[in-house]
Coordinates of C-alpha atoms in Angstrom, one line a residue:
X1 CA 48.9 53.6 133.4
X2 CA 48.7 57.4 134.5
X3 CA 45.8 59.6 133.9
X4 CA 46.2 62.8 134.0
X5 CA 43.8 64.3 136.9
X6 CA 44.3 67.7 138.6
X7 CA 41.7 69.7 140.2
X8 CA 40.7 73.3 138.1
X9 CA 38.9 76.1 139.3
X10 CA 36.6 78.3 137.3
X11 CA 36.1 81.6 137.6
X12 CA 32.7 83.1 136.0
X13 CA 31.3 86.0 135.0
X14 CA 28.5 87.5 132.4
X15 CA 27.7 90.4 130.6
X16 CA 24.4 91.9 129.5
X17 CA 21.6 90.2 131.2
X18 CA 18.0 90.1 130.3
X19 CA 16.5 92.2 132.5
X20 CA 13.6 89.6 134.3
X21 CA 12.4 92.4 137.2
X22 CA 10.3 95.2 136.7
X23 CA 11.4 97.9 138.8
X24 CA 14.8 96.6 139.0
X25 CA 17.5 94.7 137.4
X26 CA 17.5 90.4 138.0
X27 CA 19.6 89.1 141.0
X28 CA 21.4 86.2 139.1
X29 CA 23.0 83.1 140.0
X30 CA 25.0 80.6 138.2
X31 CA 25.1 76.9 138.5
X32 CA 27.1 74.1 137.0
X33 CA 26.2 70.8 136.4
X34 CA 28.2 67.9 134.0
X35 CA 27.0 65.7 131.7
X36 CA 27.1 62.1 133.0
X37 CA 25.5 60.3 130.2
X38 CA 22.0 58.6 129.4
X39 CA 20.9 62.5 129.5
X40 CA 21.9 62.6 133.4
X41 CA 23.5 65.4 134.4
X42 CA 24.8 66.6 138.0
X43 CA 25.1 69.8 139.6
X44 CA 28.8 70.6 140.6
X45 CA 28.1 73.6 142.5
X46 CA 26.7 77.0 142.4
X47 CA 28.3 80.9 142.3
X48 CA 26.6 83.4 145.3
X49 CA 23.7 85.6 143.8
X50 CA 24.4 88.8 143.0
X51 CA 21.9 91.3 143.4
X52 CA 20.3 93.8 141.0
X53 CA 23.2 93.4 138.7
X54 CA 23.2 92.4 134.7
X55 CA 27.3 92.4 134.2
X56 CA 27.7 90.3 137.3
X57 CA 31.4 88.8 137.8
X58 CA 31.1 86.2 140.6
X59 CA 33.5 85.9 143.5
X60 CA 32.7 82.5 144.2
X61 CA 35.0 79.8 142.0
X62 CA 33.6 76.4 141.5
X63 CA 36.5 73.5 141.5
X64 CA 35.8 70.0 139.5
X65 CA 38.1 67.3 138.9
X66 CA 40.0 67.6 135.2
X67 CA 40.9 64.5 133.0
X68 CA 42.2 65.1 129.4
X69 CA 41.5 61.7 128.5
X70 CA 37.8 62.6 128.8
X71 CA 35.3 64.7 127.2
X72 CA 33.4 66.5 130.1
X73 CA 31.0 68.1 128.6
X74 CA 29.6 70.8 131.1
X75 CA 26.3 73.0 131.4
X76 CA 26.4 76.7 133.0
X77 CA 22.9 78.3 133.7
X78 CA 21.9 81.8 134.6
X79 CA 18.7 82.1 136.7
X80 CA 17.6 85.2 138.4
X81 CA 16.9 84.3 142.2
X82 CA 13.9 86.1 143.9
X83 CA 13.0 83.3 146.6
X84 CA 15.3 81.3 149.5
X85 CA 14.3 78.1 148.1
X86 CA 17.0 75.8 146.8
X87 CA 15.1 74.5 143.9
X88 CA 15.5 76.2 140.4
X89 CA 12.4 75.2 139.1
X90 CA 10.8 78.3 140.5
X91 CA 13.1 81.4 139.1
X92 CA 13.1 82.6 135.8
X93 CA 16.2 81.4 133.4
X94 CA 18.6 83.8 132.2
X95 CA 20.2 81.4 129.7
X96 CA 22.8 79.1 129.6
X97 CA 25.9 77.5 127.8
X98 CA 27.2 74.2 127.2
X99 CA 31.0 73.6 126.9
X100 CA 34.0 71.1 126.9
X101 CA 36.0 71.6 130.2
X102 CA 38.7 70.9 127.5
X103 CA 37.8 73.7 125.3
X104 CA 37.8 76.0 128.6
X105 CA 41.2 75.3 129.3
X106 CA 43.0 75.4 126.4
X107 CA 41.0 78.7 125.2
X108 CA 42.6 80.4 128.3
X109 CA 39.0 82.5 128.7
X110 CA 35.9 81.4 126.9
X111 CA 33.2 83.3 125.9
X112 CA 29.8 81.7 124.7
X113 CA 26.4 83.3 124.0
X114 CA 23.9 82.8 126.6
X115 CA 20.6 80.3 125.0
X116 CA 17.3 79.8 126.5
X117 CA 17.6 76.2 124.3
X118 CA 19.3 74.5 122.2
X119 CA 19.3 76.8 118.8
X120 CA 17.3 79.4 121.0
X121 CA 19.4 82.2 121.3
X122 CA 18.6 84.1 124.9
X123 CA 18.3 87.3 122.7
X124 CA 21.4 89.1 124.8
X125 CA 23.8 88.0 127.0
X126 CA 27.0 85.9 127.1
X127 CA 28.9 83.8 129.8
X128 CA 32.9 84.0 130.6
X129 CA 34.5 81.3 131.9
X130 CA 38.3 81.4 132.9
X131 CA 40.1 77.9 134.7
X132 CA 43.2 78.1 137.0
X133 CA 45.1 74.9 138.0
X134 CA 44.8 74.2 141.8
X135 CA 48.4 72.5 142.0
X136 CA 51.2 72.5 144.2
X137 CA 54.2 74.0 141.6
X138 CA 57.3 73.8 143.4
X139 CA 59.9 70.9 144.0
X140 CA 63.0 70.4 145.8
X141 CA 65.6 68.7 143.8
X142 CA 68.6 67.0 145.9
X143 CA 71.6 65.6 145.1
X144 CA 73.4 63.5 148.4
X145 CA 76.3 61.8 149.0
X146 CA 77.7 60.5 152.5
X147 CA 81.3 60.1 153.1
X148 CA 83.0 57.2 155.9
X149 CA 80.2 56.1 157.7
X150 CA 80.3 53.5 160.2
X151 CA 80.8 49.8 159.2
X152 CA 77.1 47.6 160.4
X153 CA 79.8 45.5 162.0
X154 CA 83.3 43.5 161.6
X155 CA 82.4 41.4 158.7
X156 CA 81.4 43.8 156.4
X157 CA 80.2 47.4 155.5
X158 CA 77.5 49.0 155.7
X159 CA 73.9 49.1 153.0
X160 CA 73.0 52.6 153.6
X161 CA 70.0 54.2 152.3
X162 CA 68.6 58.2 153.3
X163 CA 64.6 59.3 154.5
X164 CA 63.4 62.5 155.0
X165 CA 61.2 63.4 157.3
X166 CA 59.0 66.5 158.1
X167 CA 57.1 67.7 161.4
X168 CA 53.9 67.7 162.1
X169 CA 51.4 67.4 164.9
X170 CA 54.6 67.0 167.5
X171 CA 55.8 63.7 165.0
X172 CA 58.2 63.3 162.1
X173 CA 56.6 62.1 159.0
X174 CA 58.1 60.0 156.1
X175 CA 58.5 61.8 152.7
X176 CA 61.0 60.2 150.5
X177 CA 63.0 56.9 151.2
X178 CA 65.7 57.0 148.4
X179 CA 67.3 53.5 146.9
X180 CA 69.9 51.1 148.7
X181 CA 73.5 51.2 147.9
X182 CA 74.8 48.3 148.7
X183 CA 78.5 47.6 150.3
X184 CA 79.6 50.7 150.4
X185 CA 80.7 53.7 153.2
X186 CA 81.0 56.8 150.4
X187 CA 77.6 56.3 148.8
X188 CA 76.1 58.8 146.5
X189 CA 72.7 58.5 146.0
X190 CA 70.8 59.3 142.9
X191 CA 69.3 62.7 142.6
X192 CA 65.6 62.7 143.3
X193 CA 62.8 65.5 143.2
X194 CA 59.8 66.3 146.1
X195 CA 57.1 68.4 146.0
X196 CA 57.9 71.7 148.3
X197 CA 54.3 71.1 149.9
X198 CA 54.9 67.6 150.4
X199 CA 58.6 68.0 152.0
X200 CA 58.0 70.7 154.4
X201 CA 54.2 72.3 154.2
X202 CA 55.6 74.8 151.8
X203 CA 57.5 76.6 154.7
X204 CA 60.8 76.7 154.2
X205 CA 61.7 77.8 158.2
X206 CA 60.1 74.5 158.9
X207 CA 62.8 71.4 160.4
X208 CA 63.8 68.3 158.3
X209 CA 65.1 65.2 159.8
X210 CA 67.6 63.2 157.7
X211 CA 68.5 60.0 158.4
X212 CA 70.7 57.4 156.7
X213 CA 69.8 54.4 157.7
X214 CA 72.4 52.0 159.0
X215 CA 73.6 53.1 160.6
X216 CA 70.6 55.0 162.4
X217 CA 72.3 58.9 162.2
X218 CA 70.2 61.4 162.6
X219 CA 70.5 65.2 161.8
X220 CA 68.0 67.9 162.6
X221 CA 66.9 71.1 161.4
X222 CA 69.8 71.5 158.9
X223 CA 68.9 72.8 154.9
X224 CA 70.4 74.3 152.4
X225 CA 67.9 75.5 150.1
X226 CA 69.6 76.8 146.5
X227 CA 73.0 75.4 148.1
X228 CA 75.1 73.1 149.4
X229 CA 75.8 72.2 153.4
X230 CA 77.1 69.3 155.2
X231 CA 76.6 68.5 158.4
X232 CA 77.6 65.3 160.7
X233 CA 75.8 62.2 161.0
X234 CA 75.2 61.1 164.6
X235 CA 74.3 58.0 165.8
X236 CA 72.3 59.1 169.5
X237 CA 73.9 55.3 171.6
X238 CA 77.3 55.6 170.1
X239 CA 77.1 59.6 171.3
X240 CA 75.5 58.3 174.5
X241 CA 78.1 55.8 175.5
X242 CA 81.9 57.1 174.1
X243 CA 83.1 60.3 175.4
X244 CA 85.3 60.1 172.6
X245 CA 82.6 59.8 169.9
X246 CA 82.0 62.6 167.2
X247 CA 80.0 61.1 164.8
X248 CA 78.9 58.4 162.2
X249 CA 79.8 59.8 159.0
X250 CA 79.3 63.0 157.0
X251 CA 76.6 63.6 154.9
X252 CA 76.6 66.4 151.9
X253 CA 74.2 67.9 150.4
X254 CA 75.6 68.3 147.0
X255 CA 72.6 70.2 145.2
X256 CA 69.5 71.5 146.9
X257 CA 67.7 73.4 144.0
X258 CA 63.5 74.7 144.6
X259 CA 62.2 74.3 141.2
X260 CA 58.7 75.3 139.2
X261 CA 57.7 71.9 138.0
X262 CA 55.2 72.8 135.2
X263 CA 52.0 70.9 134.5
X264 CA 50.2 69.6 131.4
X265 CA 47.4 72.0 132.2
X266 CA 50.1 75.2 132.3
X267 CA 51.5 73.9 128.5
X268 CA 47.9 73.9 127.6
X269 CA 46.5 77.4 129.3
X270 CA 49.8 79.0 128.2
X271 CA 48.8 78.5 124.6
X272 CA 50.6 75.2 123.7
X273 CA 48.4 73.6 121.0
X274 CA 47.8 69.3 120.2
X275 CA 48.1 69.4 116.4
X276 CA 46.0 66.0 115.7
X277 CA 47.0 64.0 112.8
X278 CA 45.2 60.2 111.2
X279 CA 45.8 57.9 109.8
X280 CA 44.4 55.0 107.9
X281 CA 45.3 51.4 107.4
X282 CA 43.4 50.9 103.6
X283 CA 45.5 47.8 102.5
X284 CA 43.9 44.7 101.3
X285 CA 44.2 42.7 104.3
X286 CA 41.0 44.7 105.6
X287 CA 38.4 42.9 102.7
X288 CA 36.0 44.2 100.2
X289 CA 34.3 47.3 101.5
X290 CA 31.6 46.4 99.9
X291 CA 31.4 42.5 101.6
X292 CA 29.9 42.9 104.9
X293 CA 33.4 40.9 106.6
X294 CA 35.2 43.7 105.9
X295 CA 36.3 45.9 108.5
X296 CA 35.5 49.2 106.1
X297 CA 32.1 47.8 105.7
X298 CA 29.7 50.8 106.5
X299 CA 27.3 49.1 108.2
X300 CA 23.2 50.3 108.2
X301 CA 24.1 52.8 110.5
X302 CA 26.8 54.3 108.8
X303 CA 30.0 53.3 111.0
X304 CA 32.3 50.5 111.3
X305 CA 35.6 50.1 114.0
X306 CA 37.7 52.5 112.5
X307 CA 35.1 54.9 112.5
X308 CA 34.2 54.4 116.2
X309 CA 38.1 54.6 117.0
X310 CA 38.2 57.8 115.0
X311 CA 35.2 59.8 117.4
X312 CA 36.3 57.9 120.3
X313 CA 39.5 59.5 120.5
X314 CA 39.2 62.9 118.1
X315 CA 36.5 64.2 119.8
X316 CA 38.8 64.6 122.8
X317 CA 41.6 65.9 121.2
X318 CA 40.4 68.3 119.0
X319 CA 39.3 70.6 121.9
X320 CA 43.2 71.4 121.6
X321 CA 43.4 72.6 118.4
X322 CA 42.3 75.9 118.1
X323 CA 41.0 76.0 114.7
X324 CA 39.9 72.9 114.5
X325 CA 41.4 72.1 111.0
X326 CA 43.4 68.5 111.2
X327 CA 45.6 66.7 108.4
X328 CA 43.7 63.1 107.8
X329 CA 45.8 60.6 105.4
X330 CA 45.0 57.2 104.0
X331 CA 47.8 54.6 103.3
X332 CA 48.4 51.0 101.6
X333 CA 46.1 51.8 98.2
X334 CA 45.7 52.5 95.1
X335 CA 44.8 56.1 94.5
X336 CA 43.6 57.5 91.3
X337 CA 43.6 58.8 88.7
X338 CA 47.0 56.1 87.7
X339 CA 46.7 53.9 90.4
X340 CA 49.8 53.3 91.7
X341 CA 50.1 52.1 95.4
X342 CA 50.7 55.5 97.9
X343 CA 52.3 55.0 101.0
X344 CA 50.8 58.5 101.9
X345 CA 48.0 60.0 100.3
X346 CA 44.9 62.5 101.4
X347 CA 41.8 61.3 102.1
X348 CA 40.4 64.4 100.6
X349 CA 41.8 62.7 97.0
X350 CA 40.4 65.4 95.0
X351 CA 40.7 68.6 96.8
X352 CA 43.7 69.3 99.1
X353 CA 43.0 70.9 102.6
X354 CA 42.7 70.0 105.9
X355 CA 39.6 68.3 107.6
X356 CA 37.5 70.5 109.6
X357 CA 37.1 68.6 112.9
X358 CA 36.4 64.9 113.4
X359 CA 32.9 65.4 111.2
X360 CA 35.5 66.8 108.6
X361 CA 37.7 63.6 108.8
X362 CA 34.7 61.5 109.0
X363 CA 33.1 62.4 105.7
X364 CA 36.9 62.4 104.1
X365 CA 37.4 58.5 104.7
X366 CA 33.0 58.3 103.4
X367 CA 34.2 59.4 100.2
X368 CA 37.6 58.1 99.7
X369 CA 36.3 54.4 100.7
X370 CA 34.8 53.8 97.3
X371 CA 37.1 55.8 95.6
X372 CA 40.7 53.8 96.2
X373 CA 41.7 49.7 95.7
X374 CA 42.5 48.6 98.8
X375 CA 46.1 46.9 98.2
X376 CA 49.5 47.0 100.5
X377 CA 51.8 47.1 102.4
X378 CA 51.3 47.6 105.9
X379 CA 54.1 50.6 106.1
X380 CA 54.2 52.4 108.9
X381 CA 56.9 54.8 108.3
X382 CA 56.2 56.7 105.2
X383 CA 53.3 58.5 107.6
X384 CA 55.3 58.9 110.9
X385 CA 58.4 60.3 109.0
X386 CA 55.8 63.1 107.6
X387 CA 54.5 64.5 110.4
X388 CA 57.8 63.8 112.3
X389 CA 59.2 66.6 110.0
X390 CA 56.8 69.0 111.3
X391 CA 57.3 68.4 114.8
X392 CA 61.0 69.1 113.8
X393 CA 60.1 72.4 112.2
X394 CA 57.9 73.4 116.1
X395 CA 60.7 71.7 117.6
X396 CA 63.1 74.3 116.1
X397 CA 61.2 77.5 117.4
X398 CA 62.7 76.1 120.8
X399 CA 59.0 76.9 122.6
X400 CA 56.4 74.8 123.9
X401 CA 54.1 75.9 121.7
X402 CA 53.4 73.0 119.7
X403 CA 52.8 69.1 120.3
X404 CA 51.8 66.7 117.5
X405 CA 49.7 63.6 118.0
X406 CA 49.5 60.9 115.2
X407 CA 46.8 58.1 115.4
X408 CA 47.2 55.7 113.4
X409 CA 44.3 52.9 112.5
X410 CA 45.2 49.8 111.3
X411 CA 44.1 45.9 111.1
X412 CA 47.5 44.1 111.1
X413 CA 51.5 43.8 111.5
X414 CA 53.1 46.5 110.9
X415 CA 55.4 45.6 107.5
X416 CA 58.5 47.5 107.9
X417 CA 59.2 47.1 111.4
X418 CA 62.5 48.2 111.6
X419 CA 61.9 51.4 109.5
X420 CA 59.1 52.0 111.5
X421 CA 61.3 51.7 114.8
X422 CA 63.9 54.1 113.6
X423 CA 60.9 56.3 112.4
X424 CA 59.9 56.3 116.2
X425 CA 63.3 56.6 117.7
X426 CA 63.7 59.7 115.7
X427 CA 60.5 60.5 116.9
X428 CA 60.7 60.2 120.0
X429 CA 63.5 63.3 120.2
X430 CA 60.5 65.9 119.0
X431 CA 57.3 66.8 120.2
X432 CA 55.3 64.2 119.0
X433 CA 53.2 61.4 120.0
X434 CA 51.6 58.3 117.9
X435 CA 48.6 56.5 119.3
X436 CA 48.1 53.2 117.0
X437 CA 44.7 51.4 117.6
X438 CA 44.4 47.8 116.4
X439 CA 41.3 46.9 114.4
X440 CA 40.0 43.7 114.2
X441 CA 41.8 40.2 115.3
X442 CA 45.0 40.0 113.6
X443 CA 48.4 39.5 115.3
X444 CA 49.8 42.9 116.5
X445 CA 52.9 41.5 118.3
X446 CA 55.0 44.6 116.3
X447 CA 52.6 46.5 117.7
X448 CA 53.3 45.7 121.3
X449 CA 57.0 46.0 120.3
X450 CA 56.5 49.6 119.6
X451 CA 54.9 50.2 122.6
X452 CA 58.0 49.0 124.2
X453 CA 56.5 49.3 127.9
X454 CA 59.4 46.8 129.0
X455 CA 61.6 49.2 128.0
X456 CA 63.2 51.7 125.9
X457 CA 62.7 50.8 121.9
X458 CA 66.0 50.1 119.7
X459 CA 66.9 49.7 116.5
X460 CA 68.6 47.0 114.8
X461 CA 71.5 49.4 114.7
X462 CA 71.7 50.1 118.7
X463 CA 69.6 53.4 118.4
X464 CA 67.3 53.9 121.4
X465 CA 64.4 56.2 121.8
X466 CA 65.1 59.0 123.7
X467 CA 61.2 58.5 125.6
X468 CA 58.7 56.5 125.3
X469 CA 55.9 58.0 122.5
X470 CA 53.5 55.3 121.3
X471 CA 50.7 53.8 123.1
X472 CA 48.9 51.0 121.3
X473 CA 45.7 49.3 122.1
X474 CA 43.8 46.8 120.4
X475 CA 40.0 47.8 119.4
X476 CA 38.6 44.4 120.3
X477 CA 39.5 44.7 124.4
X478 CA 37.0 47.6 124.1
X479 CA 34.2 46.4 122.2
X480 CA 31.3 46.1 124.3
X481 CA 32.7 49.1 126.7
X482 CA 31.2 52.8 127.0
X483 CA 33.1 54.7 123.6
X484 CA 34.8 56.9 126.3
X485 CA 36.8 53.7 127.6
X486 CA 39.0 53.3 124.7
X487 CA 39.6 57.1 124.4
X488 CA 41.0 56.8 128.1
X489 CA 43.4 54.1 127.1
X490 CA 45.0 55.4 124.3
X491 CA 45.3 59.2 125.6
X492 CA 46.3 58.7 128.7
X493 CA 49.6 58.7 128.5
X494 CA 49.9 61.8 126.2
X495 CA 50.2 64.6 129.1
X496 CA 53.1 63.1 130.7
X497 CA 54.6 62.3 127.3
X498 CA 54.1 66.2 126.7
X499 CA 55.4 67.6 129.8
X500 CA 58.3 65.0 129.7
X501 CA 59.5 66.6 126.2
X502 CA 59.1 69.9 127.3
X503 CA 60.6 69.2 130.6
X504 CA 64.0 67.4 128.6
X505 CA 64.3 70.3 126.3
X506 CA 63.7 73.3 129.6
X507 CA 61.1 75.4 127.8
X508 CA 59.3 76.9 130.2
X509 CA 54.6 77.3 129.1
X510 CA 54.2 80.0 126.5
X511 CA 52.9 83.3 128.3
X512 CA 50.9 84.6 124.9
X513 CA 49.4 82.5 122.3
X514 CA 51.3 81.8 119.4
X515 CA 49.8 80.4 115.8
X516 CA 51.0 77.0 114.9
X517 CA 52.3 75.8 111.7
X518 CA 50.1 73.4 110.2
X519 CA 51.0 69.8 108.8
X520 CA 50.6 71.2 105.2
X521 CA 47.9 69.1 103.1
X522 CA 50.4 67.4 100.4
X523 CA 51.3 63.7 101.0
X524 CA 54.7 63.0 100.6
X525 CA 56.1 61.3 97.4
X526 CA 56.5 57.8 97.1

């Protein structure tokens, strides 16, 4: 399972100081320290002071790790340094800010009100943060074929395979190895992508030795970067021993192409937004509500699993919505005021709009609980289909500048399995995810189906999925672990499903913000 981890740098400045010297203005200093829970948190690093300044824009950038799948929560504080000691405990504070590192880089630049406290305002001042990828961008992109090379001997011919290497420190040092093709002197290989840093130190005057391997050729120093070249393949005994000898083979470079490989992180800080969309599994498999067995029981405390899946993985995504307003849906009851079974309905029965943030969503599903029969079936499809038909609508503005993410809740099988796999095979051609979270003990082999991590999903008809789109994980494995834990399993492979539909289509990160179309607050009709 990939995680998406890159390193960020933040850039920081403030405006409008409190002024903590008499006779001149403070000398201030910033410092960053993340929460890492039980109330422990850890200093990251700290800017350089600058002095007798109150607008001071710091030169020095402080670099964590990033992980989407994560909330980070961080703390920036302003102190006004008038000793050489290293502790803080002695300089008067300026202020300070608390942030997401997730709402920092999808807001592109933040800016937050300096407080001396939580609900203690600092009186005057704010804090700007800005976050830049630290990434190496580029790619080479080859295409390679190799035409008569030498027979390994009498009986047969040759396996060949190719490896790249670059120079360093007076060696050559392996950087791709590509597949065998076996039996066969006029291989093409398949066309294969390494980062520009990785292949040759970013310095494209630098040598490359290529080898294709057997039989052991090798060719020096010869590229051809946006092109094609061939050159011959020389085997150093055979050239040592015949006179007569001119090489081993040719190889061609067929495409050499450097490339900008975008990120998650550039969809994000170019504007792209996560539209988050739930759902949740209210048929009567789940039990009373009101019986203490069932999983919608609200226990003393007020939660339940499908609760605890709902914060566990909202509260990171919503940092990627910029208005915070998300479409929350119920399915498999009985709705009033007539009672017939919805396969879509808002969990906001009585008033349609969206859910402001997870608290939004929360209090939704509190109030619908009582309100709806909890009846059947299990019906995936009716849910994905509706948001799929807004990811269609973003997908048709042919920009990155939208990505849908459907979680869906549920206790059991799926029901309609195989409209639910077309649902996802149609899916799976826009920008959309869906995250399905199993609560409680039932069977969810359909579910592993749909996750099709042994390979591509298909319909009954032959239809395939054009990518893989829906990660499930079963509530249960993550009982007794941190909350954080199952937010990690279930997200993680969002980024890459992101860039890899962005990537498919070309569409290059947005350069200005744009304002997303919503998933409108009306349920479909049954």
């Amino acid at each position: 399972m990939a995680h998406c981890m890159t390193l960020v740098q933040l850039s920081i400045s403030c405006d409008h100081l409190i002024d903590k010297d008499i006779s001149s203005k403070s000398d201030p200093l910033c410092v960053l320290l993340q929460d890492v829970g039980g109330g422990g948190w850890v200093e990251l690093g700290r800017t350089e002071q600058v002095r007798n300044c109150s607008s001071p824009e710091f030169s020095k950038t402080l670099q964590l790790e990033y992980h989407f799948e994560t909330i980070q929560k961080l703390r920036f504080g302003i102190y006004d340094i008038d000793n050489k000691t290293p502790e803080l405990g002695d300089d008067d504070f300026l202020g300070g800010a608390e942030c997401s590192l997730g709402q920092i880089v999808s807001s592109q630049i933040l800016t937050l009100p300096l407080m001396l406290k939580p609900g203690k305002p600092a009186g005057q001042g704010t804090i700007t943060i800005s976050a830049l990828e630290l990434k190496d961008s580029c790619v080479v992109t080859m295409e390679v074929e190799a035409r008569n090379l030498d027979k390994k001997d009498f009986l047969g011919k040759s396996d060949p395979f190719l490896e790249f290497f670059r120079q360093g420190d007076g060696k050559w040092h392996l950087v791709y190895r590509s597949e065998v093709i076996k039996n066969n002197l006029n291989p093409t290989w398949k066309r294969f992508s390494v980062p520009l840093q990785h292949l040759c130190g970013g310095d494209y005057t630098t040598p490359i030795q290529v080898r294709s391997l057997p039989p052991e050729g090798i060719e020096q120093g010869k590229r051809a970067w946006g092109g094609t070249a061939e050159f011959e393949c020389i085997h150093p005994e055979k050239h040592q021993k015949k006179k007569s000898y001119k090489n081993s083979g040719t190889i061609c470079v067929k495409v050499c192409q450097v490339e900008t490989e975008y990120s998650f992180l550039d969809y994000v800080m170019g504007g792209c937004q996560i539209s988050f969309t739930v759902g949740v599994d209210f048929t009567g498999s789940n039990g009373d509500p009101s019986s203490p067995d069932s999983l919608h029981y609200l226990s003393p405390t007020g939660v339940n699993e499908y609760l605890t899946a709902l914060w566990s993985v909202g509260s990171v995504v919503q940092d990627y919505d910029s208005d915070k307003l998300f479409p929350a849906f119920g399915f498999g009851a009985q709705v009033p005021p007539d009672w017939q079974v919805s396969p879509v309905f808002l969990l906001a029965l009585f008033w349609p709009s969206f859910s402001a943030g997870i608290q939004g969503i929360v209090d939704a599903y509190r109030q619908a609980l009582p309100q709806v029969r909890l009846y059947g079936p299990t019906n995936f499809a009716p849910i994905i289909n509706h948001v799929a038909r807004f990811a269609a609508q973003a997908a048709y503005e042919r920009t990155a500048s939208q990505y849908f993410v459907l979680l869906l809740l549920t206790d059991g099988a799926v029901t309609d399995v195989e409209a639910t796999c077309q649902a996802v095979v149609n899916a799976s051609k826009l920008p959309m995810s869906v995250i399905i979270v199993g609560v409680g003990g039932a069977d969810f082999e359909a579910m592993e189906q749909l996750d099709a991590d042994g390979g591509p999903l298909r319909t009954c008809t032959g239809d395939s999925a054009a990518r893989d789109i829906v990660q499930f994980v079963p509530y249960r494995r993550f009982q007794n672990a941190p909350r954080e834990a199952l937010a990690q399993a279930v997200l993680a492979e969002v980024p890459t499903q992101l860039v890899s539909y962005f990537k498919a289509q070309g569409w290059a990160p947005l350069k200005m913000p744009s304002s997303p179309a919503k998933v409108p607050a009306q349920a479909p009709q049954a």
